[in-house]
Coordinates of C-alpha atoms and ligand atoms in Angstrom, one line a residue:
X10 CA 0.0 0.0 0.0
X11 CA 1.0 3.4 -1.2
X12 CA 0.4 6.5 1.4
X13 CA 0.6 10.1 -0.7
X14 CA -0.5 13.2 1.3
X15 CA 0.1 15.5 -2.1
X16 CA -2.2 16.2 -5.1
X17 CA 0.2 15.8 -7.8
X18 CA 2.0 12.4 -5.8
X19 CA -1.9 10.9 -5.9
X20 CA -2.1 11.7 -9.4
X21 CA 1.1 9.9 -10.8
X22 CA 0.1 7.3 -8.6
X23 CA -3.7 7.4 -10.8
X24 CA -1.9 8.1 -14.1
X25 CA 0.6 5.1 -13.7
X26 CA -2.1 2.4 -13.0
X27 CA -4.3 3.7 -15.8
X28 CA -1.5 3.8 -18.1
X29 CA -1.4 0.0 -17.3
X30 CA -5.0 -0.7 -17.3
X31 CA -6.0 -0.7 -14.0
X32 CA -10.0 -0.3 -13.3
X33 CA -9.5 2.4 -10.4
X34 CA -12.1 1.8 -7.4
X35 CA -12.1 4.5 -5.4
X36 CA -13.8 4.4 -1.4
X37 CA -13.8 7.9 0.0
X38 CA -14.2 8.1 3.9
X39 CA -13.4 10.5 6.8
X40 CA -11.5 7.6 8.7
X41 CA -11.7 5.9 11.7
X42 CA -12.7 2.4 10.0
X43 CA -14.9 0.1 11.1
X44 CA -16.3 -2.9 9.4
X45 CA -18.6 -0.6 7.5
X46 CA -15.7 1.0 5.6
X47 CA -14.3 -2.4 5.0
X48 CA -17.3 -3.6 3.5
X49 CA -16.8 -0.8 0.9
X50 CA -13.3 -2.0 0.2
X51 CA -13.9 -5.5 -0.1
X52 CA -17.1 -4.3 -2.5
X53 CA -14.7 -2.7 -4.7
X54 CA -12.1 -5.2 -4.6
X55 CA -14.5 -7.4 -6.4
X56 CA -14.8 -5.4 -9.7
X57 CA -11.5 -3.4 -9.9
X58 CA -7.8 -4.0 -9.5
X59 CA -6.5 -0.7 -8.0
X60 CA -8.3 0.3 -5.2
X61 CA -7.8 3.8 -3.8
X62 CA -9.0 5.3 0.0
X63 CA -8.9 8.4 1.0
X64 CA -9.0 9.6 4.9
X65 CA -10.1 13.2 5.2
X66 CA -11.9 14.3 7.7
X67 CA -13.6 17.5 5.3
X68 CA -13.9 20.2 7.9
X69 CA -16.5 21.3 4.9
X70 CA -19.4 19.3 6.1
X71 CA -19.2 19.5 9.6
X72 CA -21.7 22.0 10.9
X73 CA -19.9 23.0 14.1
X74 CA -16.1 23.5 15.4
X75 CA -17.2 21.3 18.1
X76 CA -17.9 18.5 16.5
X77 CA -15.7 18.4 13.8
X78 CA -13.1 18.9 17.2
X79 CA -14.6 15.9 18.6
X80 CA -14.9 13.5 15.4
X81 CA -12.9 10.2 16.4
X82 CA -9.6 10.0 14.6
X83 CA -6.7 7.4 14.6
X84 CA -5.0 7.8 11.3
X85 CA -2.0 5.1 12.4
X86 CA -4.9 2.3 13.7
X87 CA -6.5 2.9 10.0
X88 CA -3.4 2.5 8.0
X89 CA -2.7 -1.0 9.8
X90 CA -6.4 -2.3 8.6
X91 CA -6.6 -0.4 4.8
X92 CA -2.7 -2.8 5.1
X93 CA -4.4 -5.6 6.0
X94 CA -7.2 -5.2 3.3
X95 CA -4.0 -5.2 0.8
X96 CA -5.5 -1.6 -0.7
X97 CA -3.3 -0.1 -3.5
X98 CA -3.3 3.6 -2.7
X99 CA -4.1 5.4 0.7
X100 CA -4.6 9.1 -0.2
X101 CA -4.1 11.1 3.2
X102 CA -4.4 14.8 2.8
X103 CA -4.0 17.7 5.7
X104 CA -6.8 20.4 5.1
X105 CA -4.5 22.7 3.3
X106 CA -3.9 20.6 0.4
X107 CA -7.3 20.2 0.0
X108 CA -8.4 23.9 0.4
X109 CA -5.3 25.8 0.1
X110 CA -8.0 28.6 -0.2
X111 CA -11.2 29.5 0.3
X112 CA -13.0 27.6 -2.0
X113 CA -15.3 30.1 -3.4
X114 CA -18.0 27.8 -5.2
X115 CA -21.6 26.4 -4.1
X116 CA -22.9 23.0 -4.7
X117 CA -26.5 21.6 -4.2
X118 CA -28.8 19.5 -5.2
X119 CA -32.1 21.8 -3.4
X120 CA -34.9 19.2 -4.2
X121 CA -32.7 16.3 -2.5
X122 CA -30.7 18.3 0.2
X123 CA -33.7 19.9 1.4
X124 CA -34.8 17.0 2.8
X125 CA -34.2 14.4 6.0
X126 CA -30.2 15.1 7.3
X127 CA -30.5 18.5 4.7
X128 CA -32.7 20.4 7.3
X129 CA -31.3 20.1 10.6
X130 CA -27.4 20.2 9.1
X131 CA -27.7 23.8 6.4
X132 CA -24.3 23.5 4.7
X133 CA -23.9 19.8 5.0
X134 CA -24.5 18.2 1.8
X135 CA -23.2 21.5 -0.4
X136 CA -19.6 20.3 2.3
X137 CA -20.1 16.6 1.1
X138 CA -20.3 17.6 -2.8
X139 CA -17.7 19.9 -3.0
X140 CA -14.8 17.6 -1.3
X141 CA -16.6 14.2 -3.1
X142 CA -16.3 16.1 -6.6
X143 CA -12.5 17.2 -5.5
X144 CA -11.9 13.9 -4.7
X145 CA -13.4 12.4 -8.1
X146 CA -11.5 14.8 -10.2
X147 CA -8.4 14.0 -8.6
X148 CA -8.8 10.1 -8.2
X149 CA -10.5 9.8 -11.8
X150 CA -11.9 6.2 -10.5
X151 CA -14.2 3.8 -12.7
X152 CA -16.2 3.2 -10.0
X153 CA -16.9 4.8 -6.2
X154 CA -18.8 3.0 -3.6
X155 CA -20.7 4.3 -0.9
X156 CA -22.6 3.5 1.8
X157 CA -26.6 2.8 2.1
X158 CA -26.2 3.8 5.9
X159 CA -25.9 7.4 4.8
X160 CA -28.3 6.9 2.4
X161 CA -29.4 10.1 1.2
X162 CA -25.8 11.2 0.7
X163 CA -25.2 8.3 -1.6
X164 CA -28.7 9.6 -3.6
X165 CA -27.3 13.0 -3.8
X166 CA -23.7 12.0 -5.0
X167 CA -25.6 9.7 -7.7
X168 CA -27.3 12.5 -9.0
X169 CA -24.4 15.0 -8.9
X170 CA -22.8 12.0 -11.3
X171 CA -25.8 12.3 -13.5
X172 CA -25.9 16.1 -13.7
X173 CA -22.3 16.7 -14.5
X174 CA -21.6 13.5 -17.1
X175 CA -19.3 12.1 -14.5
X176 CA -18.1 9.0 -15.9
X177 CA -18.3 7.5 -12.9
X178 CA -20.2 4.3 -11.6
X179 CA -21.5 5.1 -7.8
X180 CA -22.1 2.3 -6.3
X181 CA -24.1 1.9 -3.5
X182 CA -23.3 -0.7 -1.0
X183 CA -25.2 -2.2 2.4
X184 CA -25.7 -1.3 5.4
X185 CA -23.3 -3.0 8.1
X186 CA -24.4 -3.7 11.5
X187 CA -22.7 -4.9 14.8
X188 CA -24.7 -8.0 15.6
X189 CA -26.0 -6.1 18.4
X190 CA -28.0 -4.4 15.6
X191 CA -26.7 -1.0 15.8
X192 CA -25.5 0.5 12.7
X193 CA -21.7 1.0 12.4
X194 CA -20.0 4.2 12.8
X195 CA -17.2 6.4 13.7
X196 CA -19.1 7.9 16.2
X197 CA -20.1 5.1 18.1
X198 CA -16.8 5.8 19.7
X199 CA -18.0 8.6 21.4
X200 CA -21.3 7.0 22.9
X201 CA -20.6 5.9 26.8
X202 CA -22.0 2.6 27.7
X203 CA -24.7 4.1 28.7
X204 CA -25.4 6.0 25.6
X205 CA -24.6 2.7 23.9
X206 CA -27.5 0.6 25.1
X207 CA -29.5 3.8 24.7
X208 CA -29.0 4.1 20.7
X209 CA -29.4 0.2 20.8
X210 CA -32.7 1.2 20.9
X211 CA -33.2 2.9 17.4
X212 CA -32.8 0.0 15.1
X213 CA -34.7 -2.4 17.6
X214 CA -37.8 0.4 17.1
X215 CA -37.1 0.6 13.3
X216 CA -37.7 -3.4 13.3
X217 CA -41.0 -3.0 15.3
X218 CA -42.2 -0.4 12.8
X219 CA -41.4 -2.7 9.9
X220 CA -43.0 -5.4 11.7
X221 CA -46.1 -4.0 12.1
X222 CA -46.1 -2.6 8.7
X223 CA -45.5 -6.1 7.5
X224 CA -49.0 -7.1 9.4
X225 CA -50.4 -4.2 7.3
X226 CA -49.8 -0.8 9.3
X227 CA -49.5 1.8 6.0
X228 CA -50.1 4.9 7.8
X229 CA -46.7 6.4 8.5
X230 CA -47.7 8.8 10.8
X231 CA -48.3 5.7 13.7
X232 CA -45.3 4.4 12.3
X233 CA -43.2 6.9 12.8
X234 CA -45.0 7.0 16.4
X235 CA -44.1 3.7 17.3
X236 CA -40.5 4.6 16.4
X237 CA -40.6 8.3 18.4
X238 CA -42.1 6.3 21.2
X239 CA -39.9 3.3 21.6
X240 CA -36.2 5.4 21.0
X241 CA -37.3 7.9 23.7
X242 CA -38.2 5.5 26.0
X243 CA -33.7 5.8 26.4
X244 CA -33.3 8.4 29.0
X245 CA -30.4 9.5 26.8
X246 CA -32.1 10.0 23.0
X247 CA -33.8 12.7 21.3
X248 CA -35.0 12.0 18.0
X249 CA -34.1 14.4 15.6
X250 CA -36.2 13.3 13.0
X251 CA -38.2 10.3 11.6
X252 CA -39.5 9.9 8.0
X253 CA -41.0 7.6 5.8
X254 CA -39.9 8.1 2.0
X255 CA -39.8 7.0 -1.4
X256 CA -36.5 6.2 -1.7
X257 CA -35.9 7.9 -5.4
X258 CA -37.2 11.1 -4.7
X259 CA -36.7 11.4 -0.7
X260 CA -40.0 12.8 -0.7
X261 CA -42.3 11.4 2.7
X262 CA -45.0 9.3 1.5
X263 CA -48.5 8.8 2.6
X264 CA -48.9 5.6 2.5
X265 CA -46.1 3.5 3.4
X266 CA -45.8 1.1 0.3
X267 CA -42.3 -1.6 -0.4
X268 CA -39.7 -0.1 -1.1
X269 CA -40.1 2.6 1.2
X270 CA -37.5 3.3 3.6
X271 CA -37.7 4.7 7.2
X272 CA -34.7 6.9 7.9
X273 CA -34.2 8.3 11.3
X274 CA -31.7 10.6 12.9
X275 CA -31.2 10.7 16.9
X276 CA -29.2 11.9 19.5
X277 CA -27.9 9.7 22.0
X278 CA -26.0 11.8 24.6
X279 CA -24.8 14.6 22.4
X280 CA -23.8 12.2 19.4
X281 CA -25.6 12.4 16.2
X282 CA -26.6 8.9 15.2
X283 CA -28.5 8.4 11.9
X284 CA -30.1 4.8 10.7
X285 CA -32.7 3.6 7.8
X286 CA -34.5 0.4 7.0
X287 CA -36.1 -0.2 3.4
X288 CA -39.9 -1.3 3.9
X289 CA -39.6 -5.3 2.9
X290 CA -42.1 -8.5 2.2
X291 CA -39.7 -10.4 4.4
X292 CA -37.8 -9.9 7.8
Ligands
LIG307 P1 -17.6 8.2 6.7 O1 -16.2 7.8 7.0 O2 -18.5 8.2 7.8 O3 -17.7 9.5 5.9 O4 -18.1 7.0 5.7 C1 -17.4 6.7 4.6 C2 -18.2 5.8 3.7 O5 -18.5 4.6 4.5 C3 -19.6 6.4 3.4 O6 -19.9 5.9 2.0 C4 -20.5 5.7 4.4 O7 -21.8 5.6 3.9 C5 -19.9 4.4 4.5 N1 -20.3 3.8 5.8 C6 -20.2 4.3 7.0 N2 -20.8 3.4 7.9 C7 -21.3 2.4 7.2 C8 -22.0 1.2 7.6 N3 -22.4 1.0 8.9 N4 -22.4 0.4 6.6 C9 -22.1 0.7 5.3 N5 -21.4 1.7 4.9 C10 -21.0 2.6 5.9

């Protein structure tokens, strides 16, 4: 595995393996990898033969000092598992190679950013699109895979692709859990144990709600009170939001139909946790 911090080392590194053929995957992440990031790698792995990461946490899309401070980090710990997934290219940048300036542009996708995440985080998504199309430009991958857990990012990126004739395949890729249920992410690192069995809580209620839709409940408005109701019975979670929507358009629905998905976003102490289950026929 190749580490580059530069612009111009990442792209000789691009240039060489395209000059020899290579299909370039590309996994873009703010670090701290968990199984969920791995999941992406071993995705792409599948379908290309150079895989590139990138760690950068993108100060960009954070929508306070505080919690941009606080986001875990352990940049050694993630080297040692992005080794162990035998990765071609780790691309590693400090902020000023990344915005050597104020970047002066806007990005946004309104009808899809106004929406879930998009409302309680102004700023967010425009963040996300400007580093993601950075990155893209600079990495020039085939493909790029992201995550279903952050669901409506991945929409927003697809359609970014779409809009600008990217010629890039986006991929979207699973949602990992811990067996415990609860979705995997950086900032699980920040919940106390406490806090932990807390957020435990929001994919057990997202289950009951599919449950019950399963033996017929379409009104999302008692669905979305079943899910309200069973996170807040945790002393330590607020939910933020919870919406049913179709999931092309992000738009709520009303009537919960398959194919729907629920996608919730809670805090658990003061950590931001976001989840989503598509409505399904079976468990
Ligand atoms: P992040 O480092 O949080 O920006 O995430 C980098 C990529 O990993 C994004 O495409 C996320 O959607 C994806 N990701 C994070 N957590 C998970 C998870 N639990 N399952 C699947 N993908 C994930």
């Amino acid at each position: 595995m190749k580490v580059v911090k530069s612009k111009k080392a990442l792209k000789e590194e691009i240039h060489r393996a395209k000059k020899e053929g290579k299909i370039i995957g590309f996994v873009p992440t703010m670090g701290y990898l968990h199984e969920g990031h791995l999941s992406l790698i071993r995705e792409a792995k599948k379908e290309c033969d150079y895989i590139v990461v990138s760690i950068f946490v993108n100060p960009k899309q954070f929508n306070s000092e505080e919690d941009l401070k606080k986001y875990p980090r352990d940049f050694e710990r993630d080297q040692g598992l992005l080794r162990q997934e035998n990765i071609d290219l780790l691309f590693l940048p400090e902020i000023e190679e990344i915005y050597p300036e104020e970047p002066k542009i806007y990005l946004d996708i309104p009808s899809l950013t106004n929406k879930l995440c998009g409302i309680y985080r102004p700023g967010h998504f425009p963040g996300v699109l400007l580093v993601v199309l950075k990155l893209f430009h600079l990495v020039e991958p085939h493909k790029a895979y992201f995550g279903k857990k952050d669901y409506q990012q991945y929409l927003i990126i697809k359609q970014m692709v779409k809009d600008l004739d990217l010629d890039i395949d986006v991929i979207g890729c699973s949602l990992i859990r811990e067996e415990s249920g609860i979705a995997l992410s950086s900032r699980n690192a920040r919940l106390s144990p406490n806090g932990y069995s807390d957020a435990l809580l929001i994919y057990r209620a997202l289950n009951i709600a599919k449950k019950e839709w399963q033996k017929g409940e379409r009104n999302p408005e008692n669905l979305k009170e079943i899910i309200k109701d069973i996170v807040e019975t945790g002393a330590l979670n607020r939910v933020e939001y919870v919406e049913i929507v179709d999931p092309n358009t992000l738009e709520s629905v009303k009537e919960a139909k398959e194919g729907d998905l629920i996608a919730v976003a809670v805090y658990t102490e003061n950590v931001r946790l976001i989840d989503n289950i598509e409505l399904r026929g079976e468990s």
